[in-house]
mmCIF file of C-alpha atoms and ligand atoms in Angstrom:
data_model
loop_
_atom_site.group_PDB
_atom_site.id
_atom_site.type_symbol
_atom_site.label_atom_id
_atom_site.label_comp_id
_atom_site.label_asym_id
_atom_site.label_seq_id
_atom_site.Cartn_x
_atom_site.Cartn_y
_atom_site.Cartn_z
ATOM 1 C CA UNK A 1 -44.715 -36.896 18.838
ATOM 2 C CA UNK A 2 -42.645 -39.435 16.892
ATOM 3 C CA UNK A 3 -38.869 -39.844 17.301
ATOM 4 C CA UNK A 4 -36.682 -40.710 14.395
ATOM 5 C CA UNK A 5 -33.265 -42.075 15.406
ATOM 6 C CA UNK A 6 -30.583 -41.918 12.974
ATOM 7 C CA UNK A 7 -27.832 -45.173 12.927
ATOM 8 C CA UNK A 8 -24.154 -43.651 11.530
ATOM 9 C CA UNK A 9 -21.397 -46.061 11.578
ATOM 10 C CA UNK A 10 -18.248 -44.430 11.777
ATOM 11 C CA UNK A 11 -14.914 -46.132 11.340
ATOM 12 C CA UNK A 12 -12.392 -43.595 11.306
ATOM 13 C CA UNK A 13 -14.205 -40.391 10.563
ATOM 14 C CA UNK A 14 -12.858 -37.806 12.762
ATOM 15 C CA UNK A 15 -13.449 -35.358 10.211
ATOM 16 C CA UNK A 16 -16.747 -36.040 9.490
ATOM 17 C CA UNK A 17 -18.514 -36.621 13.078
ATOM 18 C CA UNK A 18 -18.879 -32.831 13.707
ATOM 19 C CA UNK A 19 -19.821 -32.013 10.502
ATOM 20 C CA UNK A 20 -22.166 -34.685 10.084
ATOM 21 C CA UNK A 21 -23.914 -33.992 13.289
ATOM 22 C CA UNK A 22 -24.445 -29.807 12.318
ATOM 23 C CA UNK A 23 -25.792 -31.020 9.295
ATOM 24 C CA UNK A 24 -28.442 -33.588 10.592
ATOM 25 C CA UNK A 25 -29.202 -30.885 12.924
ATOM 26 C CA UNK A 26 -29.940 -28.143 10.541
ATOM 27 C CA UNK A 27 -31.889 -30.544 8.335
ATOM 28 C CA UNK A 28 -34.089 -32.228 10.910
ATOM 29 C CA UNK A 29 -34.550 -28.953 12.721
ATOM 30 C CA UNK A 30 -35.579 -27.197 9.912
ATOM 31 C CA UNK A 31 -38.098 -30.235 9.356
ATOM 32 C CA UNK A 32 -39.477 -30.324 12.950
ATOM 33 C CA UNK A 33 -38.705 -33.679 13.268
ATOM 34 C CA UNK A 34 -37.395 -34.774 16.691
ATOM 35 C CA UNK A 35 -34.479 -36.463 16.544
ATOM 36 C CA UNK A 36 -31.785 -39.120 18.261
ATOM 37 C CA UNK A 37 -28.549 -39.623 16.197
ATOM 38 C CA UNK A 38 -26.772 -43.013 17.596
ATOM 39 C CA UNK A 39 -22.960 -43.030 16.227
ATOM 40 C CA UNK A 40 -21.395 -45.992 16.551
ATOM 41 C CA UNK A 41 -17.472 -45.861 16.635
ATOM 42 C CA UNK A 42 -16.660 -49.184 14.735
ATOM 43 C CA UNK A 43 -13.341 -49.338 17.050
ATOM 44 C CA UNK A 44 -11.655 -46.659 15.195
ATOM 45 C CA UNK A 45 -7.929 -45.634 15.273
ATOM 46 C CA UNK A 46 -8.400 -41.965 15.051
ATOM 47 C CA UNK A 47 -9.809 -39.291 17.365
ATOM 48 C CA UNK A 48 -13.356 -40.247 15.930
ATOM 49 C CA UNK A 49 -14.682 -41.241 19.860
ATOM 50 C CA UNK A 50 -13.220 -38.014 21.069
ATOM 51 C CA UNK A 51 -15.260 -35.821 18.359
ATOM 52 C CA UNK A 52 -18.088 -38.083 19.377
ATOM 53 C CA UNK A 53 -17.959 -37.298 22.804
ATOM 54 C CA UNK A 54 -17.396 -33.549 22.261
ATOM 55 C CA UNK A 55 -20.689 -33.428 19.710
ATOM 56 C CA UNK A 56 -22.510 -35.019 22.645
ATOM 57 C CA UNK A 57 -21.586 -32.385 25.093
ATOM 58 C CA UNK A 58 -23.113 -30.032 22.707
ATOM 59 C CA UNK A 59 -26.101 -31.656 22.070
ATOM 60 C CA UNK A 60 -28.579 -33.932 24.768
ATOM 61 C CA UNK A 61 -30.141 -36.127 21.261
ATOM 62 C CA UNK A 62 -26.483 -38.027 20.729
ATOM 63 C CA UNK A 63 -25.904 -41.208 21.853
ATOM 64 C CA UNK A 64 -22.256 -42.814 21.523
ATOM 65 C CA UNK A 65 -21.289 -46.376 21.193
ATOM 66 C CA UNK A 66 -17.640 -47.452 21.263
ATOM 67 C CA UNK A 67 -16.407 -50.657 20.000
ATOM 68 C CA UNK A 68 -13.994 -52.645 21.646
ATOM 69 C CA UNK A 69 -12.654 -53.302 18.059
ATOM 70 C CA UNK A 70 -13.468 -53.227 14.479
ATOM 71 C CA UNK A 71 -15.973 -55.527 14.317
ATOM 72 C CA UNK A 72 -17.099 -53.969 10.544
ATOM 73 C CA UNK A 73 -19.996 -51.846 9.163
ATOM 74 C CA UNK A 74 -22.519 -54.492 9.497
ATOM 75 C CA UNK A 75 -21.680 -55.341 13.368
ATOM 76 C CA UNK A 76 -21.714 -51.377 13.943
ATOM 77 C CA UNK A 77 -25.447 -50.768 12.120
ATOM 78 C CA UNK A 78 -26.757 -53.346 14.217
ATOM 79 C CA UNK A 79 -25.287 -52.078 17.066
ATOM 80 C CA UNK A 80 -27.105 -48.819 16.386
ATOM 81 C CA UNK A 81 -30.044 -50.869 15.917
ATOM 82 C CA UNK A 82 -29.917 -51.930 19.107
ATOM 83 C CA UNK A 83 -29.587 -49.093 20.677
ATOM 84 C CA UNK A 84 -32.118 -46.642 19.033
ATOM 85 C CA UNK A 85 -35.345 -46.054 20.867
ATOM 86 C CA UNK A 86 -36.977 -43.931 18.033
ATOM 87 C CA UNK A 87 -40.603 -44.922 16.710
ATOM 88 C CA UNK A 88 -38.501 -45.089 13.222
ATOM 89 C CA UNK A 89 -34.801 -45.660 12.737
ATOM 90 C CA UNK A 90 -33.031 -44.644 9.816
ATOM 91 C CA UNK A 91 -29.565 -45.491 8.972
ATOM 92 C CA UNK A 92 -27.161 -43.814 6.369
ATOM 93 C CA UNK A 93 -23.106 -43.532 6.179
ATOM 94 C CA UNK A 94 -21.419 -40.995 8.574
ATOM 95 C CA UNK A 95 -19.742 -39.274 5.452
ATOM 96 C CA UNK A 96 -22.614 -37.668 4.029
ATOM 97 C CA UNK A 97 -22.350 -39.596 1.435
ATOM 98 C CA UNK A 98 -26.137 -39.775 2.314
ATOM 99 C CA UNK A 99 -27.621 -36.917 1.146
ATOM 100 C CA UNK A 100 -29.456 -35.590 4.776
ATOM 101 C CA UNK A 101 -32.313 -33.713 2.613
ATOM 102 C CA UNK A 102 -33.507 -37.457 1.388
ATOM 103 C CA UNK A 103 -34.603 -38.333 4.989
ATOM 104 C CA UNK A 104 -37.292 -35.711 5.191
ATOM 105 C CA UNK A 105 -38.510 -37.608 1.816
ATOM 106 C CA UNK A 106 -37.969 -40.813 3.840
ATOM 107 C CA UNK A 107 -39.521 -39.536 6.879
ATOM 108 C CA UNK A 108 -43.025 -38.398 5.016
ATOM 109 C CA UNK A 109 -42.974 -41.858 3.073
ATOM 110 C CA UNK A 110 -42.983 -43.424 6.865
ATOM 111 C CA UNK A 111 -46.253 -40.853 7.876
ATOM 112 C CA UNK A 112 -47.593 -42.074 4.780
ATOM 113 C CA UNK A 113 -47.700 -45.724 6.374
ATOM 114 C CA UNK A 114 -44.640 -47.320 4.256
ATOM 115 C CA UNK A 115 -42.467 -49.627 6.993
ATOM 116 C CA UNK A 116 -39.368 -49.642 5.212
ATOM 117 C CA UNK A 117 -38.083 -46.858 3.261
ATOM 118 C CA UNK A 118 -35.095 -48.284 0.878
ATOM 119 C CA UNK A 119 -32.771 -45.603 -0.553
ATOM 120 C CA UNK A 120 -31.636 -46.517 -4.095
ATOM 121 C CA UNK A 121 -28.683 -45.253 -5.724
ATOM 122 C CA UNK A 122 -29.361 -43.109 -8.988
ATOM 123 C CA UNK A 123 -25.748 -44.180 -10.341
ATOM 124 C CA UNK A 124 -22.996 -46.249 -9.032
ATOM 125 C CA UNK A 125 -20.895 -43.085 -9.270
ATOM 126 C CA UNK A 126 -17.622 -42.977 -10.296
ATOM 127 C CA UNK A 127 -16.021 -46.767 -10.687
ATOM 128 C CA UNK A 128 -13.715 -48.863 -12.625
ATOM 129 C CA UNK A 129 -14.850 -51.422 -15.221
ATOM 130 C CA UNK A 130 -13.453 -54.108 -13.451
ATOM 131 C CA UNK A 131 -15.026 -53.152 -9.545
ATOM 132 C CA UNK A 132 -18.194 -52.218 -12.059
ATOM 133 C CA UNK A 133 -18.452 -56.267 -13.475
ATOM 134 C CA UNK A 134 -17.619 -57.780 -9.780
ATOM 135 C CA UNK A 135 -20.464 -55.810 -8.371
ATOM 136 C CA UNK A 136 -22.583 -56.830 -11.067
ATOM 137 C CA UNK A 137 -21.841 -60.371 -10.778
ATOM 138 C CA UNK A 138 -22.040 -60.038 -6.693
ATOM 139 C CA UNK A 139 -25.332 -58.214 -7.148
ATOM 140 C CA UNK A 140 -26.508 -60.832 -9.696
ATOM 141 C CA UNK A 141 -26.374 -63.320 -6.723
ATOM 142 C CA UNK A 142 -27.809 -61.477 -4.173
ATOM 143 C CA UNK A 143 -31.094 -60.635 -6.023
ATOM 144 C CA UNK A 144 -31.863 -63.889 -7.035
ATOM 145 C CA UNK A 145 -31.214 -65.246 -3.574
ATOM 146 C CA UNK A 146 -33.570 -62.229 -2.360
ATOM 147 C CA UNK A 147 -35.775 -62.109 -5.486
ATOM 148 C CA UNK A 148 -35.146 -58.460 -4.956
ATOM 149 C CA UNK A 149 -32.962 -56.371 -7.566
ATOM 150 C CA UNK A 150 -30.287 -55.646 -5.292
ATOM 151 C CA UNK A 151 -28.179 -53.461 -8.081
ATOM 152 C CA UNK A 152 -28.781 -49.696 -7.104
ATOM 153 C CA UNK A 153 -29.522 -50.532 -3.401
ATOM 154 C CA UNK A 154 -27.690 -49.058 -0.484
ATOM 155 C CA UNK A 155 -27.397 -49.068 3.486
ATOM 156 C CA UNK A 156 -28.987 -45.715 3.356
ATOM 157 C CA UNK A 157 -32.820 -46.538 4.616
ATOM 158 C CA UNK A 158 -35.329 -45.705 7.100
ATOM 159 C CA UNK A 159 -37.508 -48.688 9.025
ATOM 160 C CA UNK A 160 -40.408 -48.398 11.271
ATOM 161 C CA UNK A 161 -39.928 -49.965 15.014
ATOM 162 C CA UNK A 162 -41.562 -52.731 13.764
ATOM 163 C CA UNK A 163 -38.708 -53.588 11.316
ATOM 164 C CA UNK A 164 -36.491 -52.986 13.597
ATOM 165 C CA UNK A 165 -37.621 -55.419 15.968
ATOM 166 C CA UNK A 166 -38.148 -58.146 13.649
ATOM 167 C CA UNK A 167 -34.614 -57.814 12.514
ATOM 168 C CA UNK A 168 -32.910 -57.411 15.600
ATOM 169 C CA UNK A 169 -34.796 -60.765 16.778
ATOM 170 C CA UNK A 170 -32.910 -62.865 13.909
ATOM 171 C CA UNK A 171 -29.814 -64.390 15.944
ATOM 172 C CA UNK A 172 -27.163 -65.119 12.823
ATOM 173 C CA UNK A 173 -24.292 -63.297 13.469
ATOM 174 C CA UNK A 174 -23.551 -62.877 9.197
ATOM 175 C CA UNK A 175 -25.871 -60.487 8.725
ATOM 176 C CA UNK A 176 -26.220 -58.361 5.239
ATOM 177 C CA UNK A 177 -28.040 -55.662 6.450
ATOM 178 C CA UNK A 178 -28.545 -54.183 3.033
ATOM 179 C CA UNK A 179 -30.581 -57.538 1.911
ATOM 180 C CA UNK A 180 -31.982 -58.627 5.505
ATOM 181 C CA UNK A 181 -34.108 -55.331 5.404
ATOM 182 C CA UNK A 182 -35.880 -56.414 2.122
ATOM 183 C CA UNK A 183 -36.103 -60.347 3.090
ATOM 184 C CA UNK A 184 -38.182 -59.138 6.115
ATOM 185 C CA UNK A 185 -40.622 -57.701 3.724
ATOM 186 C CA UNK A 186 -43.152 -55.435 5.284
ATOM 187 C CA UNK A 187 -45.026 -52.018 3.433
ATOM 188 C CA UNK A 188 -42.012 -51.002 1.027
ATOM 189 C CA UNK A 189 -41.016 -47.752 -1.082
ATOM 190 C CA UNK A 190 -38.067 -46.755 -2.540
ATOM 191 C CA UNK A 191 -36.445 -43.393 -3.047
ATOM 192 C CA UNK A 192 -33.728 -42.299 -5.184
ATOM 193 C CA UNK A 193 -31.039 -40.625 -4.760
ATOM 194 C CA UNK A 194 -27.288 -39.291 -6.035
ATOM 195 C CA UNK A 195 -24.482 -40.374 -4.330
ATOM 196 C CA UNK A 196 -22.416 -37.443 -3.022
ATOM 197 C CA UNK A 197 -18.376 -37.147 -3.100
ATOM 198 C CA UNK A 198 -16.698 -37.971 0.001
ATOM 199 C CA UNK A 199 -16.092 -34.605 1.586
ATOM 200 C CA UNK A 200 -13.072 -35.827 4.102
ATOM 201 C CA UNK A 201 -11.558 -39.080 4.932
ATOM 202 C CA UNK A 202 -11.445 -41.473 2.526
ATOM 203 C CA UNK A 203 -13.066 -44.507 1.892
ATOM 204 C CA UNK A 204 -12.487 -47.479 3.777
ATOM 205 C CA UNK A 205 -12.566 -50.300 1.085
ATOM 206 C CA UNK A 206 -9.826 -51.805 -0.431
ATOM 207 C CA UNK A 207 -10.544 -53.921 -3.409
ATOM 208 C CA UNK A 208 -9.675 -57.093 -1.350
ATOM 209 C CA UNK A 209 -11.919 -56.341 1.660
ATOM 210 C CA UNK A 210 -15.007 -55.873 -1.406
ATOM 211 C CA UNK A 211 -14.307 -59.338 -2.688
ATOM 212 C CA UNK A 212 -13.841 -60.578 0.968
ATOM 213 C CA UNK A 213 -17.563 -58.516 1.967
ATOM 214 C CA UNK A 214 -19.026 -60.026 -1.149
ATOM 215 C CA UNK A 215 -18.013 -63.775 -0.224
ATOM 216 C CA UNK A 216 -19.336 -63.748 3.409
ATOM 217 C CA UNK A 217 -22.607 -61.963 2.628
ATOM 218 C CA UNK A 218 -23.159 -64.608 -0.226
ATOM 219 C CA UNK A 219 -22.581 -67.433 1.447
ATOM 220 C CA UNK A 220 -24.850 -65.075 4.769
ATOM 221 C CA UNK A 221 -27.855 -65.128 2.650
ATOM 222 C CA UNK A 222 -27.816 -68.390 -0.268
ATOM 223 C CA UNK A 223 -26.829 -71.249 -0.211
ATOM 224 C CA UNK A 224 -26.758 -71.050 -4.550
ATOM 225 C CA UNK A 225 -22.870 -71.778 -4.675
ATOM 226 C CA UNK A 226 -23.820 -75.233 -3.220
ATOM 227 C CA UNK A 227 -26.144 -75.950 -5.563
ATOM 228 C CA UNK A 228 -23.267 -75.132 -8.338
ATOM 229 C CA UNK A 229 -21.501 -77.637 -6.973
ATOM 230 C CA UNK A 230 -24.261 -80.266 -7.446
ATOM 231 C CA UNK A 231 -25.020 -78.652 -10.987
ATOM 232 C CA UNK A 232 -21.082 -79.192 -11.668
ATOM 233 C CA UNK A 233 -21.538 -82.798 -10.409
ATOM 234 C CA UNK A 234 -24.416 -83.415 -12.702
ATOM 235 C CA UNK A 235 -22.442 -82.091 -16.182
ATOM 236 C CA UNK A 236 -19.243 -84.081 -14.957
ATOM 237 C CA UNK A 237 -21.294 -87.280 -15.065
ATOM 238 C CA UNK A 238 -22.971 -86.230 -18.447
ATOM 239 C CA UNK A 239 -19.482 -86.020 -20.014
ATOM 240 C CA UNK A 240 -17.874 -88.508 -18.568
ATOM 241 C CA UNK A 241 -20.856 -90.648 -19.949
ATOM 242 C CA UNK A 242 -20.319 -89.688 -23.416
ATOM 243 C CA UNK A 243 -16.506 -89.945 -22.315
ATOM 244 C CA UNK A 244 -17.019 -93.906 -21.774
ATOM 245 C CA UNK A 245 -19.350 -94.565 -24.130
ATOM 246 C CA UNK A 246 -16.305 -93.357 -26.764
ATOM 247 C CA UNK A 247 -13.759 -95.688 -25.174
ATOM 248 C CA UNK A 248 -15.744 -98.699 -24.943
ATOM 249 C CA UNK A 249 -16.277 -98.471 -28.930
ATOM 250 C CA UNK A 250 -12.748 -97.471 -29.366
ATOM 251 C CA UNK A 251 -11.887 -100.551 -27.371
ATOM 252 C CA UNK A 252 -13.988 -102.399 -29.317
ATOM 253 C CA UNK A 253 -13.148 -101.048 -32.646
ATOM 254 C CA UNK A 254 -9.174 -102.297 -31.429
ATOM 255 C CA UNK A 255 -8.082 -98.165 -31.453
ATOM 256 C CA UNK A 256 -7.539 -98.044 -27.603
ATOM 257 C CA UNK A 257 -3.395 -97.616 -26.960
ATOM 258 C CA UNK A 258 -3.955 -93.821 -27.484
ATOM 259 C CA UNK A 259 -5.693 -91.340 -25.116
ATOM 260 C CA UNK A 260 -2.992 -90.265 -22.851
ATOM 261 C CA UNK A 261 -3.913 -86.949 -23.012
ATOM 262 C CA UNK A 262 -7.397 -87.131 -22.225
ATOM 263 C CA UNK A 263 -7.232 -89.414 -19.577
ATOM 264 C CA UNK A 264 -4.487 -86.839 -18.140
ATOM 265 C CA UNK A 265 -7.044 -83.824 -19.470
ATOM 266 C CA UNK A 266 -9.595 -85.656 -17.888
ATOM 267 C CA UNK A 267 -8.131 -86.388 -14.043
ATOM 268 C CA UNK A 268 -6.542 -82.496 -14.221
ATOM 269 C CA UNK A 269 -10.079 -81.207 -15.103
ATOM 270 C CA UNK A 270 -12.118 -83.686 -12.008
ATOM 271 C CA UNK A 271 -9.541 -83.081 -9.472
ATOM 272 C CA UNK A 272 -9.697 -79.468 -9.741
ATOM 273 C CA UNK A 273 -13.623 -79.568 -10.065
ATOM 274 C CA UNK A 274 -13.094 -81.286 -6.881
ATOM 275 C CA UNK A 275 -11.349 -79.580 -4.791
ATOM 276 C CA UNK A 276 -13.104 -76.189 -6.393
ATOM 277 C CA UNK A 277 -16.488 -78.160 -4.479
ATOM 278 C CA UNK A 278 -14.747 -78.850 -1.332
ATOM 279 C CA UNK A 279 -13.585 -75.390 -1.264
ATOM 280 C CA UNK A 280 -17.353 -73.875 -1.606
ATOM 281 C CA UNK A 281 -18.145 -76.673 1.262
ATOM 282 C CA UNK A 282 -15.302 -75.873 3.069
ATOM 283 C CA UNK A 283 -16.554 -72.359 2.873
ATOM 284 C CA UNK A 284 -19.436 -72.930 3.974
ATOM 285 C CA UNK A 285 -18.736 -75.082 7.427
ATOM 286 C CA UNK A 286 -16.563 -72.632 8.050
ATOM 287 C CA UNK A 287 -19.080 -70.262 8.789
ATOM 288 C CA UNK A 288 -21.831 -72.483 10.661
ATOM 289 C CA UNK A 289 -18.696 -73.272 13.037
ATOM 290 C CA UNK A 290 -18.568 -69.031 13.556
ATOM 291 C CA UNK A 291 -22.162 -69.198 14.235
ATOM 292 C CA UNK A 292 -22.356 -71.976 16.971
ATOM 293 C CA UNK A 293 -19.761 -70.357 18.324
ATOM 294 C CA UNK A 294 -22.473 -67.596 19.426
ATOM 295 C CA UNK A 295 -19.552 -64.793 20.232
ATOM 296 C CA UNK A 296 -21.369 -61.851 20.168
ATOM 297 C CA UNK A 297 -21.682 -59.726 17.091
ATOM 298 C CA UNK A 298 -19.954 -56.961 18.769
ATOM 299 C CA UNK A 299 -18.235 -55.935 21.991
ATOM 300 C CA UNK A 300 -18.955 -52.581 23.658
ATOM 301 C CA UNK A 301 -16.675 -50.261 25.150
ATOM 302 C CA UNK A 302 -18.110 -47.118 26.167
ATOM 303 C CA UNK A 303 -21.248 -45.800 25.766
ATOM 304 C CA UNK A 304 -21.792 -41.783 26.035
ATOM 305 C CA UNK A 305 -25.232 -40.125 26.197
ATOM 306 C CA UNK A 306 -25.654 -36.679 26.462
ATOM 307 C CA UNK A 307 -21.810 -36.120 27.153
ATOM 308 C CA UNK A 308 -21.955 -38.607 30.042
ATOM 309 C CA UNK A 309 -20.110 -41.366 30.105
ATOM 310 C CA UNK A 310 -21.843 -44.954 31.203
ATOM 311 C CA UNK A 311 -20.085 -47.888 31.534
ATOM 312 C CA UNK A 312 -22.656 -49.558 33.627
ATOM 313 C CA UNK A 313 -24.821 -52.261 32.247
ATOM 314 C CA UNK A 314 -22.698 -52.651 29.192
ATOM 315 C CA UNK A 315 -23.075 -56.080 29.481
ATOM 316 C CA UNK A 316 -26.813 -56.164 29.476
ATOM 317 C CA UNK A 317 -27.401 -53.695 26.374
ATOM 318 C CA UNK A 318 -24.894 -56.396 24.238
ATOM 319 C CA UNK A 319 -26.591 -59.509 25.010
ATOM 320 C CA UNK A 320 -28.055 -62.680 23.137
ATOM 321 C CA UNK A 321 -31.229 -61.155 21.554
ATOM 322 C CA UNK A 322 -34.467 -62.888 23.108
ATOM 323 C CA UNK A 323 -35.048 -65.864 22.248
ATOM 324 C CA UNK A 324 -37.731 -66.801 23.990
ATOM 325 C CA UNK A 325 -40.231 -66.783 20.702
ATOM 326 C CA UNK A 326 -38.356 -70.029 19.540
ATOM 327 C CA UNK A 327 -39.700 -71.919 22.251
ATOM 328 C CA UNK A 328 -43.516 -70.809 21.388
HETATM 329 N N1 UDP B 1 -17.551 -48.123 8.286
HETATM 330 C C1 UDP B 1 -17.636 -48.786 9.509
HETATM 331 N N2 UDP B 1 -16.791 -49.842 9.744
HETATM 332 C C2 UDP B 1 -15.882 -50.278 8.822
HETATM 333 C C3 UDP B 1 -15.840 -49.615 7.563
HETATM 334 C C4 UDP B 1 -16.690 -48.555 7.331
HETATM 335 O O1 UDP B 1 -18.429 -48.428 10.371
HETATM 336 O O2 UDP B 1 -15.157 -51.227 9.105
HETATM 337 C C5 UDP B 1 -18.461 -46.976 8.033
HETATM 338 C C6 UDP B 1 -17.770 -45.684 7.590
HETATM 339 O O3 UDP B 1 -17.333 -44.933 8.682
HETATM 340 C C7 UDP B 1 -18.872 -44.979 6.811
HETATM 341 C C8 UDP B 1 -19.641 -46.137 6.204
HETATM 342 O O4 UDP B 1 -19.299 -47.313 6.958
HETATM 343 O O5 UDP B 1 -19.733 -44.251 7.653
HETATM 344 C C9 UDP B 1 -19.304 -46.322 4.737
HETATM 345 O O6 UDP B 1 -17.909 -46.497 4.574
HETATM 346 P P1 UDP B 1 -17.095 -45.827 3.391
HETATM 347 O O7 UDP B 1 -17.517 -44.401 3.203
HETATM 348 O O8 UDP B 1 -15.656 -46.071 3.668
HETATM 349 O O9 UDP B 1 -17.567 -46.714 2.171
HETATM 350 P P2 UDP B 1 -17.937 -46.224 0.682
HETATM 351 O O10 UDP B 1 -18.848 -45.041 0.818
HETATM 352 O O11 UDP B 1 -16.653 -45.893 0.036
HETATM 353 O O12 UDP B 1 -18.627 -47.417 0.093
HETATM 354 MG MG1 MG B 2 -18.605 -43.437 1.914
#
């Protein structure tokens, strides 16, 4: 008998956990799939651990992590990764934003012999024009660095063991989950489905931390914005061809006193272009010095299974993945 093991990152969502759980219950139950559900408390400030402990006293299938910290969604979904033992691992938001009736679609998809089962949203729901266009620019990006059509996708998915393993064995700490599950490749189908309200709680993304998310998970997965930099370089030296081809024959023609303005339109435009490059650069060594730093992606507390508390071999569950292939 296969195990499915569910993956619910919680950050703040004391409202939800006990909900969340019934529901999964009463949907997997009524399915006759067995079950784990992993919830990983993303270092919350609220009494999410406490409603995570109590749902574990109640039921045996619930494993708890607890985050030292907020480490962030991605850190917590691979920390659920990590610590599922199911034969296939699904992983959707803890606010049932997720519709729980999709997995059972998911689930028969994975019988059917698909290895990763991507859940794509029917509509963005409800946003404004302006978060609408960044997306759209942001998912623009991603695809082409993925060759996937990122648009419509979500974190809401279901991968077989063998998925899992593959991308738990990749040792970047920037991971975008949502695209890293497609780059693997594998037997793929997608199902749709509609976004739900948030019943409690509210969401945990500011505008700011969206355009923060979108920056690191470019720069995670393509190294495109370099290449704009070269692509900039290129047109600069195109114009300022043409640029000095112009003055020589106004030197020559005896019309060269002018051009104060362009040369000053010309140094204000380079210098910016620039230090626009260095910045993408910058960027960039920025976050190869986070990766050789090797920190690990996430720090755990506490972990509870089954209502009991383990603080034992904490140490062991959180460290380097092997690494023992590269030397093959
Ligand atoms: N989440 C998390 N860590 C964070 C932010 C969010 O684990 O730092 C979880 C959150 O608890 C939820 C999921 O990620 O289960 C999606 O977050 P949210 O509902 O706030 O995002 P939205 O649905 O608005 O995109
Ligand atoms: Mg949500």
């Amino acid at each position: 008998m296969s195990v499915l093991s569910v993956v619910l990152p919680a950050y703040n969502e004391e409202l939800m956990i006990a909900k969340t759980c019934r529901v999964l219950r009463d949907v997997l139950g009524e399915a006759g799939i067995s079950y784990e559900l992993v919830l990983v408390d993303d270092g919350s400030k609220d009494s999410t651990w406490k409603e995570i402990q109590k749902a574990g006293e109640k039921d045996a299938c619930i494993l708890g992590v607890h985050f030292s910290r907020n480490f962030g969604k991605e850190a917590a979904i691979f920390a659920g990764l990590a610590h599922a033992r199911g034969d296939v691992v699904a992983v959707m938001d803890c606010d049932l934003q997720h519709p729980p009736e999709t997995l059972k679609e998911m689930y028969r998809l994975w019988r059917e012999g698909y290895q990763v089962i991507e859940g794509v949203k029917k509509s963005r729901g409800k946003e404004s024009i302006l978060h609408k266009e960044c997306a759209g620019f942001f998912y623009g990006i991603m695809s082409k660095a993925t060759g996937v059509n990122m648009r419509n996708t979500s974190d809401f998915k279901m991968m077989d063991r063998q998925v899992v393993e593959s991308i738990l064995s990749m040792p970047e700490r920037n991971m975008f989950f949502r695209a890293t599950s497609s780059w693997v490749g594998y037997r793929t189908a997608f199902v749709e489905f509609e976004v739900q309200e948030r019943e409690a709680g509210q969401s945990k993304w500011s505008s700011w931390s969206l355009i923060k998310y979108a920056f690191t998970n470019i720069v995670a997965f393509t190294t495109l914005p370099l290449q704009f930099v070269t692509v900039g370089g290129v047109i600069c030296f195109l114009l300022s061809l043409l640029l000095i081809i112009y003055s020589l024959i106004q030197y020559f023609t005896g019309h060269a006193v002018e051009g104060y303005t362009t040369i000053v339109m010309v140094m204000l435009l380079l210098g910016s272009a620039v230090m626009v490059s260095l910045g993408i650069i910058g960027y960039y060594i920025a976050k190869i010095y986070e990766e050789v730093k090797r920190r690990p992606r996430y720090i755990i507390s506490k972990i509870v299974r089954g209502g009991r508390e383990n603080r034992s071999c904490l140490y062991e569950q959180n460290k380097e993945p092997d690494s023992s292939f590269l030397q093959k």
